[in-house]
Coordinates of C-alpha atoms in Angstrom, one line a residue:
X1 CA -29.9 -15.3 -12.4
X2 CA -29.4 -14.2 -9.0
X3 CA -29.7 -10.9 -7.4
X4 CA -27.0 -8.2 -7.3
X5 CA -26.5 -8.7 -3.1
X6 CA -25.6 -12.3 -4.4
X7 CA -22.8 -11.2 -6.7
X8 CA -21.8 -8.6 -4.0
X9 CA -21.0 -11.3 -1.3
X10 CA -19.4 -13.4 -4.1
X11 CA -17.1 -10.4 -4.8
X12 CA -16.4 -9.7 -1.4
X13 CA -15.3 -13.7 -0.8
X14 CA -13.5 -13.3 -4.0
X15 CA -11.2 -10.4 -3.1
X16 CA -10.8 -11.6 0.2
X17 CA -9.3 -14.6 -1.5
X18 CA -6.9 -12.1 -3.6
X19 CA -5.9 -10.6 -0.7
X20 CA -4.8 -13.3 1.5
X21 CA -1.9 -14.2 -0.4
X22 CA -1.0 -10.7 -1.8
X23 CA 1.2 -10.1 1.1
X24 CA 4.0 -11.9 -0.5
X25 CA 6.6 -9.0 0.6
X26 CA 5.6 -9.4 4.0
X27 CA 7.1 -13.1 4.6
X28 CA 10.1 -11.6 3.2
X29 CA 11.8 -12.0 7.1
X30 CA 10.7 -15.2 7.0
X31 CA 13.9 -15.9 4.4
X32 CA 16.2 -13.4 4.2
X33 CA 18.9 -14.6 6.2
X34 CA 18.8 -17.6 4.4
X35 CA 18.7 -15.8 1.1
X36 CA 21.3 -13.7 2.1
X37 CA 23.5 -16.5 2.9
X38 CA 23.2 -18.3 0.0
X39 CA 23.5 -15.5 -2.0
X40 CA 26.6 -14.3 -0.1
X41 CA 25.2 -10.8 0.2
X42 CA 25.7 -8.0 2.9
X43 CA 23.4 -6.8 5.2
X44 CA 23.0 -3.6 3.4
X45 CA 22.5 -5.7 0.1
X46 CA 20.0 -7.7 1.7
X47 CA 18.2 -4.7 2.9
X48 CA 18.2 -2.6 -0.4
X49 CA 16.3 -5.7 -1.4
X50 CA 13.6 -5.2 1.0
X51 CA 13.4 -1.6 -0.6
X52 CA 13.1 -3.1 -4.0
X53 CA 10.2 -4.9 -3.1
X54 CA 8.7 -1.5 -1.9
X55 CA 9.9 0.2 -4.7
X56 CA 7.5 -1.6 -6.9
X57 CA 4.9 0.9 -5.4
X58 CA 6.4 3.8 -7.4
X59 CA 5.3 2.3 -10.7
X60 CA 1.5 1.6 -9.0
X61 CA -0.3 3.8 -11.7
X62 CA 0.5 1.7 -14.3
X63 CA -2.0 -1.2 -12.7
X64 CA -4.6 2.1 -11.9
X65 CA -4.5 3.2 -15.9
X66 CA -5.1 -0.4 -16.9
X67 CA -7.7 -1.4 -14.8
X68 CA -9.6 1.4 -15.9
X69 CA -9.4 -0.1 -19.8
X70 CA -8.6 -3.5 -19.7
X71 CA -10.9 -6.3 -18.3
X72 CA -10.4 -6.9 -14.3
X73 CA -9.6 -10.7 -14.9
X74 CA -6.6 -9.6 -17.2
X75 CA -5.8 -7.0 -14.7
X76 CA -5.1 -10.0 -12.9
X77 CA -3.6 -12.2 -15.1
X78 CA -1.0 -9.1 -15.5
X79 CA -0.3 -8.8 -12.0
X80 CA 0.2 -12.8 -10.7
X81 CA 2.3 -12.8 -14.2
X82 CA 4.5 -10.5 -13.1
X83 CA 5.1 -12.0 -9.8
X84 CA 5.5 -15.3 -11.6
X85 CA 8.5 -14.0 -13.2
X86 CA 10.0 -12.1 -10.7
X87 CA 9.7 -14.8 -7.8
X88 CA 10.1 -17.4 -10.3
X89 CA 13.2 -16.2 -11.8
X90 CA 14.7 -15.8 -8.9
X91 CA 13.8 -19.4 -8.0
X92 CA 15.7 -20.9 -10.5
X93 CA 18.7 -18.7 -10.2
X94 CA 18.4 -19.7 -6.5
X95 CA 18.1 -23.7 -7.2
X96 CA 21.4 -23.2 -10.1
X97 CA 18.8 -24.0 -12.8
X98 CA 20.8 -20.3 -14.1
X99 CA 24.2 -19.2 -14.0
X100 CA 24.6 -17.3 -10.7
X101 CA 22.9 -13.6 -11.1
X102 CA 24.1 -10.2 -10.4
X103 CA 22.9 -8.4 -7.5
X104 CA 21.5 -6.3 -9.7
X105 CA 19.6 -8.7 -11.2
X106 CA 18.1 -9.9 -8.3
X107 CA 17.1 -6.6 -7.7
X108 CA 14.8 -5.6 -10.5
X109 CA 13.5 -9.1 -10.4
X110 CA 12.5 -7.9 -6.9
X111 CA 11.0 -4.3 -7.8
X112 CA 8.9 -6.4 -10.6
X113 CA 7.4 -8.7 -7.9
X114 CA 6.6 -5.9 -5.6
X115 CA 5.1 -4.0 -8.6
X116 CA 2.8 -7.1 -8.9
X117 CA 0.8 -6.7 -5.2
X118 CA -0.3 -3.8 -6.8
X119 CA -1.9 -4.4 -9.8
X120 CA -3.8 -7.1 -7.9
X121 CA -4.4 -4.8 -5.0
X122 CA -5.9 -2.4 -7.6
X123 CA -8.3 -4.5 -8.6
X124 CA -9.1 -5.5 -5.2
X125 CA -10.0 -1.5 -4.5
X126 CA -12.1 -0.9 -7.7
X127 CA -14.0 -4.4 -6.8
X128 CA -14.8 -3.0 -3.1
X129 CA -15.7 0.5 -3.9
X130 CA -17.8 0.1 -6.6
X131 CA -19.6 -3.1 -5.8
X132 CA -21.0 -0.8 -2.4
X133 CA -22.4 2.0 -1.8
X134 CA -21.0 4.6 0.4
X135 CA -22.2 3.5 3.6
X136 CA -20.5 -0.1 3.5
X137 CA -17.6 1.0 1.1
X138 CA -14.8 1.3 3.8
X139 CA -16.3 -1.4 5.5
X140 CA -15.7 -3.7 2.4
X141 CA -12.4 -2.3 2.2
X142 CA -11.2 -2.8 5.3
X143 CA -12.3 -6.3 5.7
X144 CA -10.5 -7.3 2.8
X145 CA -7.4 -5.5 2.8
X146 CA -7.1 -6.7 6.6
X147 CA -6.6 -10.4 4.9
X148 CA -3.3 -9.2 3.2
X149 CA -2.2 -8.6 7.0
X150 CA -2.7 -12.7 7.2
X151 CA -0.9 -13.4 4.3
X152 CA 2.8 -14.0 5.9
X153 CA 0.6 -16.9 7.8
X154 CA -0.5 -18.4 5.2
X155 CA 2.7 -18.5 3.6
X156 CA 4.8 -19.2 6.9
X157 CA 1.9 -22.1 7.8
X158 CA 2.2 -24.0 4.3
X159 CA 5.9 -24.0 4.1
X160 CA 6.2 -25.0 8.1
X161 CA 3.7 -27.3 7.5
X162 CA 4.0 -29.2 4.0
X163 CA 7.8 -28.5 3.9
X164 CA 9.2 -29.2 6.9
X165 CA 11.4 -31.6 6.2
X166 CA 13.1 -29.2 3.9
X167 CA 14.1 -26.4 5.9
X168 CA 17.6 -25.9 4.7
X169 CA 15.7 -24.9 1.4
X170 CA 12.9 -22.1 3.2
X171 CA 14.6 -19.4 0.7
X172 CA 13.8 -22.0 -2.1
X173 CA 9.8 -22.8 -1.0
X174 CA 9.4 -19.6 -0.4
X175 CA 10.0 -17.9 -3.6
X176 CA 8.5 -21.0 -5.4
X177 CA 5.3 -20.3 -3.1
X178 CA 5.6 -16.5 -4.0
X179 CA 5.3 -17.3 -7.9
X180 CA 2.7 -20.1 -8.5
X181 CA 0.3 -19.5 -5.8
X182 CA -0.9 -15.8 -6.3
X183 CA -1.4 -17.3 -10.2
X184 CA -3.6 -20.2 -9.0
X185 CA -5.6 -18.2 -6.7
X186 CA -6.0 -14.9 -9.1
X187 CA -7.2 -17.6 -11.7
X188 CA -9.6 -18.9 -9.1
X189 CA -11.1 -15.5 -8.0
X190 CA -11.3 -13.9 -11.1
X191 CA -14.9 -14.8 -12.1
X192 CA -15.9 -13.9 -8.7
X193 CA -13.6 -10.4 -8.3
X194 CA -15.7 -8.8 -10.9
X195 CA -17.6 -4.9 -11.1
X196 CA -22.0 -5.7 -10.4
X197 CA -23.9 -2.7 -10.7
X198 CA -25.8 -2.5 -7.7
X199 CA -28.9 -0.1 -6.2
X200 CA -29.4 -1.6 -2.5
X201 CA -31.3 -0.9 -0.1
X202 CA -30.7 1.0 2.8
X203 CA -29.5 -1.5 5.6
X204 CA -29.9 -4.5 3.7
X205 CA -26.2 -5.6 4.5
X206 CA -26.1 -5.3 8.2
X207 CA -26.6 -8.7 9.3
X208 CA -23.9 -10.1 6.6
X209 CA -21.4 -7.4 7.7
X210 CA -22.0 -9.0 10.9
X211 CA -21.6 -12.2 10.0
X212 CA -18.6 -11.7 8.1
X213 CA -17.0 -9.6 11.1
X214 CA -17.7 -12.5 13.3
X215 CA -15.8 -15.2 10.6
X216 CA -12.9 -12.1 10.1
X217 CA -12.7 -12.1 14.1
X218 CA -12.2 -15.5 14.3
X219 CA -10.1 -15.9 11.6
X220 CA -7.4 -13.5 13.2
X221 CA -8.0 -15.0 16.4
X222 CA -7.1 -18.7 14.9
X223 CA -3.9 -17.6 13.5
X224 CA -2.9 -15.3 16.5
X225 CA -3.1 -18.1 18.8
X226 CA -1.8 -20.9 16.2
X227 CA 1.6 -18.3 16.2
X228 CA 2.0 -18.7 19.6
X229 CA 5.1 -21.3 20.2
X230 CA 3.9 -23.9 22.5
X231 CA 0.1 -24.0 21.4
X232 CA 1.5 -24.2 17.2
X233 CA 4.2 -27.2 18.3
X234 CA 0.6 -28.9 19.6
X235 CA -0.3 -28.6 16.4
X236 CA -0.7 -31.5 13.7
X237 CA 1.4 -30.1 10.5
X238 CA -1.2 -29.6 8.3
X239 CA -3.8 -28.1 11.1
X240 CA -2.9 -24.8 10.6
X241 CA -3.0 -24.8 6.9
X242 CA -6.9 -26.7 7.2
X243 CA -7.8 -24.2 9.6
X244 CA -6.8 -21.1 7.7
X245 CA -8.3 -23.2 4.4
X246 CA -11.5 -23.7 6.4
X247 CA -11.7 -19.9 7.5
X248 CA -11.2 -18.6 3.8
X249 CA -14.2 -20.7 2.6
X250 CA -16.6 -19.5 5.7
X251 CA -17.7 -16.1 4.0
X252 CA -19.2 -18.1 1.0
X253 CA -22.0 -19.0 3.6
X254 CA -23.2 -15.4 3.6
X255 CA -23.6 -16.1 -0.2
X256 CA -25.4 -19.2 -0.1
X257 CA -27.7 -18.3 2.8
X258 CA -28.4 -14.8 0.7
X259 CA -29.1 -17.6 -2.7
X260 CA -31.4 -19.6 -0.6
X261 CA -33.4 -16.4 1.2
X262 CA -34.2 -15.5 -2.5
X263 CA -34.8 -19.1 -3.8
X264 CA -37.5 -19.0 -1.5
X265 CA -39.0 -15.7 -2.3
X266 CA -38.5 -16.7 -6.2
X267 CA -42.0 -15.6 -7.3
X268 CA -42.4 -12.9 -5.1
X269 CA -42.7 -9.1 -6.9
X270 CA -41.0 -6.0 -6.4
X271 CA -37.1 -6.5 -6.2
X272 CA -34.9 -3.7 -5.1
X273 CA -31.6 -4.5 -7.0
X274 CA -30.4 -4.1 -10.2
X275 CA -28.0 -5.7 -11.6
X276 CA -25.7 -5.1 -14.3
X277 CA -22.8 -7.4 -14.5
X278 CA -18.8 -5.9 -15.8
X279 CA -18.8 -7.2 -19.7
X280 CA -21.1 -4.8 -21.0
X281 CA -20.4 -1.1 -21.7
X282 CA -22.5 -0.2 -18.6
X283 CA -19.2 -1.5 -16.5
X284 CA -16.6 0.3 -18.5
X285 CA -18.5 3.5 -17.5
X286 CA -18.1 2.9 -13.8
X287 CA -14.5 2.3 -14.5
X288 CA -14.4 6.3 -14.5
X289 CA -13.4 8.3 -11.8
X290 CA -17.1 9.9 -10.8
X291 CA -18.1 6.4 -9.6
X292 CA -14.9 5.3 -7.9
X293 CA -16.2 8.5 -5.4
X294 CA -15.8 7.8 -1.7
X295 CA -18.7 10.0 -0.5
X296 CA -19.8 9.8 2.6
X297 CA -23.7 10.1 3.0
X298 CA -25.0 12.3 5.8
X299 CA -21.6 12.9 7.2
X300 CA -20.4 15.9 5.3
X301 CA -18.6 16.4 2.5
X302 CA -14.6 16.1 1.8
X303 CA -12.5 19.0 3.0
X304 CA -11.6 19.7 -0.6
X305 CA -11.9 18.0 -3.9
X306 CA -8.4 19.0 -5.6
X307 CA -5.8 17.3 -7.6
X308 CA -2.3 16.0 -7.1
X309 CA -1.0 19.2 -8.2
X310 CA -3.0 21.7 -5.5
X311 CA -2.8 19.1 -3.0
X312 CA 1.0 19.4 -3.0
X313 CA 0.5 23.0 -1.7
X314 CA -1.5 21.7 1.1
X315 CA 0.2 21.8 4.8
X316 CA -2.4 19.4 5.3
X317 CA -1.0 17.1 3.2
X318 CA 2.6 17.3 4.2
X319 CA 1.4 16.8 7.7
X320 CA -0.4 13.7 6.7
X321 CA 3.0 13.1 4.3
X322 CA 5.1 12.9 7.6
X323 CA 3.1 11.0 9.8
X324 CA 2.6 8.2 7.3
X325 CA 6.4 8.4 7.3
X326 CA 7.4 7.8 10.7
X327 CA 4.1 5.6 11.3
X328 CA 3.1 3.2 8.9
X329 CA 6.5 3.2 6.7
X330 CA 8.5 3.0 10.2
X331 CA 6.3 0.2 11.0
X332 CA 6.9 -1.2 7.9
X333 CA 11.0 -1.1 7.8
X334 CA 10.6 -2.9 11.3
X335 CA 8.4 -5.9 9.8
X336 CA 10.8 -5.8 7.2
X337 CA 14.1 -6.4 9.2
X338 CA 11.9 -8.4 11.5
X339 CA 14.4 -11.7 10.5
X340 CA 17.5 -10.0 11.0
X341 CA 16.7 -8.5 14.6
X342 CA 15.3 -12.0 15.7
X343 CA 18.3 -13.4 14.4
X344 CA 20.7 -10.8 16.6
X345 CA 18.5 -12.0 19.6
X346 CA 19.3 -15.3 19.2
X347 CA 15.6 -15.9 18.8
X348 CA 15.3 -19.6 17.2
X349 CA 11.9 -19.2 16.1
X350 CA 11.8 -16.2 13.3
X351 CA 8.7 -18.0 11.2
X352 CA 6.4 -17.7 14.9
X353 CA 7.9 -14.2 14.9
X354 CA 6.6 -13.2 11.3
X355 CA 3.4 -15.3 11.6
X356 CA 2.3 -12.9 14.7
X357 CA 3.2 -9.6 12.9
X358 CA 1.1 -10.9 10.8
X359 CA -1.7 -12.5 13.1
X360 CA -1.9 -8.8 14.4
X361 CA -1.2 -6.8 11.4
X362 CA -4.2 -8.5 10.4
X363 CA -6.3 -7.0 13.6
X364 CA -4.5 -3.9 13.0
X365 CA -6.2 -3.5 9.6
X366 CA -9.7 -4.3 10.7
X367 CA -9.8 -2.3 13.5
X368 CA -10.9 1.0 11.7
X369 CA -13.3 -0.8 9.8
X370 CA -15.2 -2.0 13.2
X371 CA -15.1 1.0 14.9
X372 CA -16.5 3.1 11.3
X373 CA -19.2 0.3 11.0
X374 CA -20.4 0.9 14.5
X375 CA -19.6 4.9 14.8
X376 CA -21.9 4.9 11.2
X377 CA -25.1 3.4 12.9
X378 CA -25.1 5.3 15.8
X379 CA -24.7 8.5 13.4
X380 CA -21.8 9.8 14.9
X381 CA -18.5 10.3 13.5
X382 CA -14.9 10.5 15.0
X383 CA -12.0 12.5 13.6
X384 CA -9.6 9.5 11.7
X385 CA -6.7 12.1 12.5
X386 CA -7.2 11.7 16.4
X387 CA -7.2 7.7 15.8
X388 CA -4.0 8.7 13.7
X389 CA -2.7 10.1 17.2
X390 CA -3.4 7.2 19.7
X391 CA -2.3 5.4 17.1
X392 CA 1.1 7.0 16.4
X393 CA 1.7 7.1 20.6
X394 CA 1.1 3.4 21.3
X395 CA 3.8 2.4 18.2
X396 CA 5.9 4.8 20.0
X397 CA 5.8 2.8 22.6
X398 CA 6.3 -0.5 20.9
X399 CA 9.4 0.5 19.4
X400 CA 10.7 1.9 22.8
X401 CA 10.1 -1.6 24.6
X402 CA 12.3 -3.0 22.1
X403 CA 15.0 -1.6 24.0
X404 CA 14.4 -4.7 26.5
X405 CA 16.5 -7.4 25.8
X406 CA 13.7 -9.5 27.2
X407 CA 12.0 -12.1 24.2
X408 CA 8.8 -11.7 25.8
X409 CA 9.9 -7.4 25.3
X410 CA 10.5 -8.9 21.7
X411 CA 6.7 -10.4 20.7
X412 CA 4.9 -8.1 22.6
X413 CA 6.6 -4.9 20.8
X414 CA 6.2 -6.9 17.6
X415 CA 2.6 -7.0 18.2
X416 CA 2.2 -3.9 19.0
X417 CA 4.0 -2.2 15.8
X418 CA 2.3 -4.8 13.8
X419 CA -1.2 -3.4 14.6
X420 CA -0.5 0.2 15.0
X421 CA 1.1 0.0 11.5
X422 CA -1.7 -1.9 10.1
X423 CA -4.6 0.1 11.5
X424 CA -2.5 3.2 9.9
X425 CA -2.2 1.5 6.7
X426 CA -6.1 0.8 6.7
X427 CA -7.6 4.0 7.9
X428 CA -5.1 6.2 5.4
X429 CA -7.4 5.5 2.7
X430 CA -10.4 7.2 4.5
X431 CA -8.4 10.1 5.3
X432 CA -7.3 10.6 2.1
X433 CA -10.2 10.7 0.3
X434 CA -12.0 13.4 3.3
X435 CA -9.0 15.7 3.1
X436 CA -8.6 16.1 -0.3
X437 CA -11.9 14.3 -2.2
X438 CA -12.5 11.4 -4.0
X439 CA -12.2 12.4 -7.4
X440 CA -8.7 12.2 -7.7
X441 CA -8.3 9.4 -4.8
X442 CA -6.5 6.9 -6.7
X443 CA -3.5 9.6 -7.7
X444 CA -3.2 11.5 -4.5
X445 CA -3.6 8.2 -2.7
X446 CA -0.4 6.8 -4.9
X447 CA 1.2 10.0 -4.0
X448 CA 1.2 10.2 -0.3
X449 CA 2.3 6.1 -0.4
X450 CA 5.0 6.7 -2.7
X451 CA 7.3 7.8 0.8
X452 CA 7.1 3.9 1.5
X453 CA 10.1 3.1 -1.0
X454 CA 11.8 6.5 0.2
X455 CA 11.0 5.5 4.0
X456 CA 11.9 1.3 3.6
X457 CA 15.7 2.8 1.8
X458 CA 16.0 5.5 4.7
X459 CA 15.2 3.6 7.9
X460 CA 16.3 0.0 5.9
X461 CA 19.6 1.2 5.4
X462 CA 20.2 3.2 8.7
X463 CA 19.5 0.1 10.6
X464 CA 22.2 -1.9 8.4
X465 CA 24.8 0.5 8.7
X466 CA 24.7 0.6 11.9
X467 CA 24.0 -3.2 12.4
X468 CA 27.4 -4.0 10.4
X469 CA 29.0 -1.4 12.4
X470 CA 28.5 -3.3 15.5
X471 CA 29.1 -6.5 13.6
X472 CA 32.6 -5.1 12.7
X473 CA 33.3 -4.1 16.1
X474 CA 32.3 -7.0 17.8
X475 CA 34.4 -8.8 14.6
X476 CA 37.7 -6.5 15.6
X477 CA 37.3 -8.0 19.2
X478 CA 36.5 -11.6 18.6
X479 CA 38.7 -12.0 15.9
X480 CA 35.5 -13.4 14.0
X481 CA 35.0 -12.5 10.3
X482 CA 32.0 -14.1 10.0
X483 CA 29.6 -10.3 9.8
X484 CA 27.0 -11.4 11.8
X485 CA 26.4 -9.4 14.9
X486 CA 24.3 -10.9 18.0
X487 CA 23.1 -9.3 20.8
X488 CA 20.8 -6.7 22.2
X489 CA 23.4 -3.7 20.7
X490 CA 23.3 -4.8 17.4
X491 CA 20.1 -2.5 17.2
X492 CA 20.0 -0.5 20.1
X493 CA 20.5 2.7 18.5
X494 CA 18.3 2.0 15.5
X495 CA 15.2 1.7 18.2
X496 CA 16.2 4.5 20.0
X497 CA 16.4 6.9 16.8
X498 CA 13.3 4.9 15.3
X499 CA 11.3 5.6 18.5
X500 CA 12.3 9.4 18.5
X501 CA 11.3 9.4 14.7
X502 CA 8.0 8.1 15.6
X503 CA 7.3 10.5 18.7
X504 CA 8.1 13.5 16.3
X505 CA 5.4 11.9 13.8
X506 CA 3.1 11.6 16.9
X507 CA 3.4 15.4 17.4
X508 CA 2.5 16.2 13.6
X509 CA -0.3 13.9 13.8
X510 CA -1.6 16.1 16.8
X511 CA -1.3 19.5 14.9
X512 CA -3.3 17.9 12.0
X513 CA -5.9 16.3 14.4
X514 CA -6.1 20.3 15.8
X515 CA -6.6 21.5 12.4
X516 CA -8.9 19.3 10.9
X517 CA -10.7 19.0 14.0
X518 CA -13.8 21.1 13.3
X519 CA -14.0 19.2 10.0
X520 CA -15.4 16.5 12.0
X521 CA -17.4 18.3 14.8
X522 CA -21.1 17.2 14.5
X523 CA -22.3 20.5 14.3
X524 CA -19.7 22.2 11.8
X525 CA -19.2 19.1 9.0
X526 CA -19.0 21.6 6.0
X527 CA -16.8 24.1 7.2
X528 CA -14.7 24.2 4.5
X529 CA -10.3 24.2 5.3
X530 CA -9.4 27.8 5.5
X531 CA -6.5 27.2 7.2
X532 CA -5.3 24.4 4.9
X533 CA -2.9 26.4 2.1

């Protein structure tokens, strides 16, 4: 049987797997104004269903209370199920296999998909933080959950690619895409995406990790570049989908160099690892929340370890509550109208649009993970909250730069606010578990995520109301019924009040970098939060 560091690469390729097409919400711009057209919505209609998608998110614990009692693979099975019948359903309504739905309808079908990233992202977590130890546990997580970042270009590639002779039916391929292929893939990962018991020793991993970044690199690199307009239209049709095929397959090699190392030392003495693989009762322990900890060895201790409840108290927390708000959930309501604002532009290509959010998203979430790998072997360690900051002011300015009416003003902020809100998204889970502990991560985490659903409807609709307000005024004086507004005003003043939302967020990330400062000082890494009630 092979070693445990086996089984942890094979996990690691396995989840990355999971991840890469979990992102189904994200392509979402890539067919909405189609969607909406055929299904002779409103703007505001179209965007409550971008909310319903985020709305799945409130019912997260469900996937956290089964994972913790039913087998992972079922976990899965659970999850892709449930975006089978939500996409799927809506498929056939779409095709008139079904008598033409409700709006309502659509609706739920779209909360149950969005409830279905998350019982797949669940077991994505449980897979990275148990499988290694605290010194390579963000590290694992943040490599992984930077592949959901790449998942609107893997979606955008296959359909632009495979189906491009069908493009009057994106809405259609899309939602057919969003159904089947999380199955297949969930049902090809599972044996791989599974809990090993694992003792390693100290340093072990460093030249995978490296190897891994290096393939990660290059995969974001590949797909950034493929997004580009004139360098994708190069492009054979099926290039980009063999590329992105061939960089998914590349971590295995870390695997199968790690199998053949210990082929070779076979009949050597003295292993280091242990293994102890998830169907026996030794797994269902670890399923419990003292080994889902997120300590952090030789760097201090959490602030506090405290519960949902006490953490509510916490200005800490509602600091951290409002800069999640007007960063990452900001970010997040911009990816999500992404289609409609190219649309207003008069921008022809919305899929290269959406497949560069994505391209960078997908930086955006590995960032943190590079610079806490490195930061970790020099012994050092930098206060997440001041990344928080720099992060927060550069979105800032990505959103005010979308008050050009230039479409090279267009990518570039799109860039930007893609990996501002990704690197947000990805370095949230490290601060929560050092404000407020790891022993009730996985319910304070669900918590301070929960104002993604409250932040998609808030900003969501803002930006339709006033986008059909300037669509009826420019109606009134064109005599045009059609609701469609183009041009730069259409969301003018949804950037400007975006970007002022943001730069306020900016500032409460700056008085929680001041008060958890000493928290991460060198010198003072137990101080415990005084000032935090």
């Amino acid at each position: 049987m092979p070693s445990s560091i086996v089984f942890q690469w094979l996990s690691l390729v396995g989840i990355i797997w999971l991840q890469s097409i979990n992102g189904t919400n994200f392509n979402f711009p890539s067919y909405s104004s189609q969607l909406k057209q055929q299904l002779s919505m409103s703007q505001l209609q179209l965007n409550n269903l971008a909310f319903a998608s985020d709305a799945g998110k409130l019912f997260a614990c469900f996937s956290g209370l089964a994972a913790n009692y039913l087998p992972l693979w079922l976990v899965l099975m659970i999850g892709s199920s449930l975006g089978l019948v939500g996409y799927g359903v809506q498929y056939l309504f779409i095709t008139n296999q079904f008598q033409s739905p409700s709006y309502w309808v659509i609706f739920s079908l779209t909360v149950l998909a969005g409830n279905s990233i998350c019982w797949i992202n669940t077991v994505c977590y449980m897979v990275a933080i148990t499988n290694f130890t605290s010194s390579n546990r963000q590290v694992a997580v943040g490599i992984s959950t930077s592949y959901q970042g790449l998942s609107a270009k893997v979606y955008t590639n296959i359909v632009g690619s495979i189906f491009t002779k069908h493009s009057s039916k994106t809405a259609e391929i899309f939602l057919l895409l969003n159904s089947v292929l999380p199955l297949g893939v969930c049902v090809l990962a599972s044996p791989l995406a599974r809990v090993v018991k694992v003792v390693e020793e100290q340093g072990k991993l460093e030249v995978g990790f490296i190897v891994i970044f290096v393939i990660t690199i290059a995969t974001g690199v590949f797909a950034a570049v493929t997004s580009v307009g004139s360098i994708s239209r190069m492009l054979s049709p099926l290039s980009g989908v063999i590329g992105i095929l061939v960089f998914l397959l590349l971590p295995l090699v870390v695997a199968v160099v790690e199998k053949v190392k210990e082929s070779v030392k076979e009949g050597k003495e003295g292993r280091v690892y242990h293994i102890t693989v998830d169907e026996n009762k030794d797994v269902e322990r670890m399923r419990g929340e003292n080994e889902m900890k997120l300590e952090r060895e030789g760097d201090g201790e959490a602030m506090e370890e405290i519960g949902a409840r006490e953490m509510l108290k916490r200005i800490n927390f509602w600091l951290y509550f409002g800069v999640y708000l007007f960063g990452a959930t900001l970010g997040l309501a911009f990816l999500n109208n992404l289609g409609q604002i190219a649309e207003s532009r008069g921008s022809s290509s919305v899929s290269s649009l959406v497949s560069l959010s994505s391209s960078f998203g997908f930086f955006g979430r590995l960032m943190p993970s590079i610079l806490d790998h490195l930061l970790s072997r020099k012994k050092c360690m930098k206060s997440k909250a001041g990344w928080m900051v720099g992060l927060m002011g550069a979105l800032c300015g990505g959103f005010f730069l979308l008050l050009s009416p230039s479409d090279v003003s267009l990518c570039v902020s799109t860039a930007i606010i893609a990996i501002c809100t990704g690197a947000i998204t990805s370095i949230s889970v490290s601060i929560t578990s050092e404000l407020f502990g790891a022993n009730n991560f996985s319910i304070n985490h669900n918590i301070l995520v929960a104002n993604i659903p409250f932040g998609s409807f808030l900003f969501g609709y803002m930006a339709a109301f006033l986008y059909h307000k300037q669509a009826a005024a420019a109606a009134a004086a064109a005599a045009d019924a059609t609701g469609k507004c183009i041009g730069v005003e259409c969301y003018k003043t949804t950037f400007m009040i975006w970007g002022f939302l943001c730069s306020f967020g900016t500032l409460l990330a700056l008085i929680l970098f001041a008060r958890t400062r000493s928290f991460y000082s060198p010198t003072n890494s137990h101080i415990p939060p005084h000032s935090s009630t």
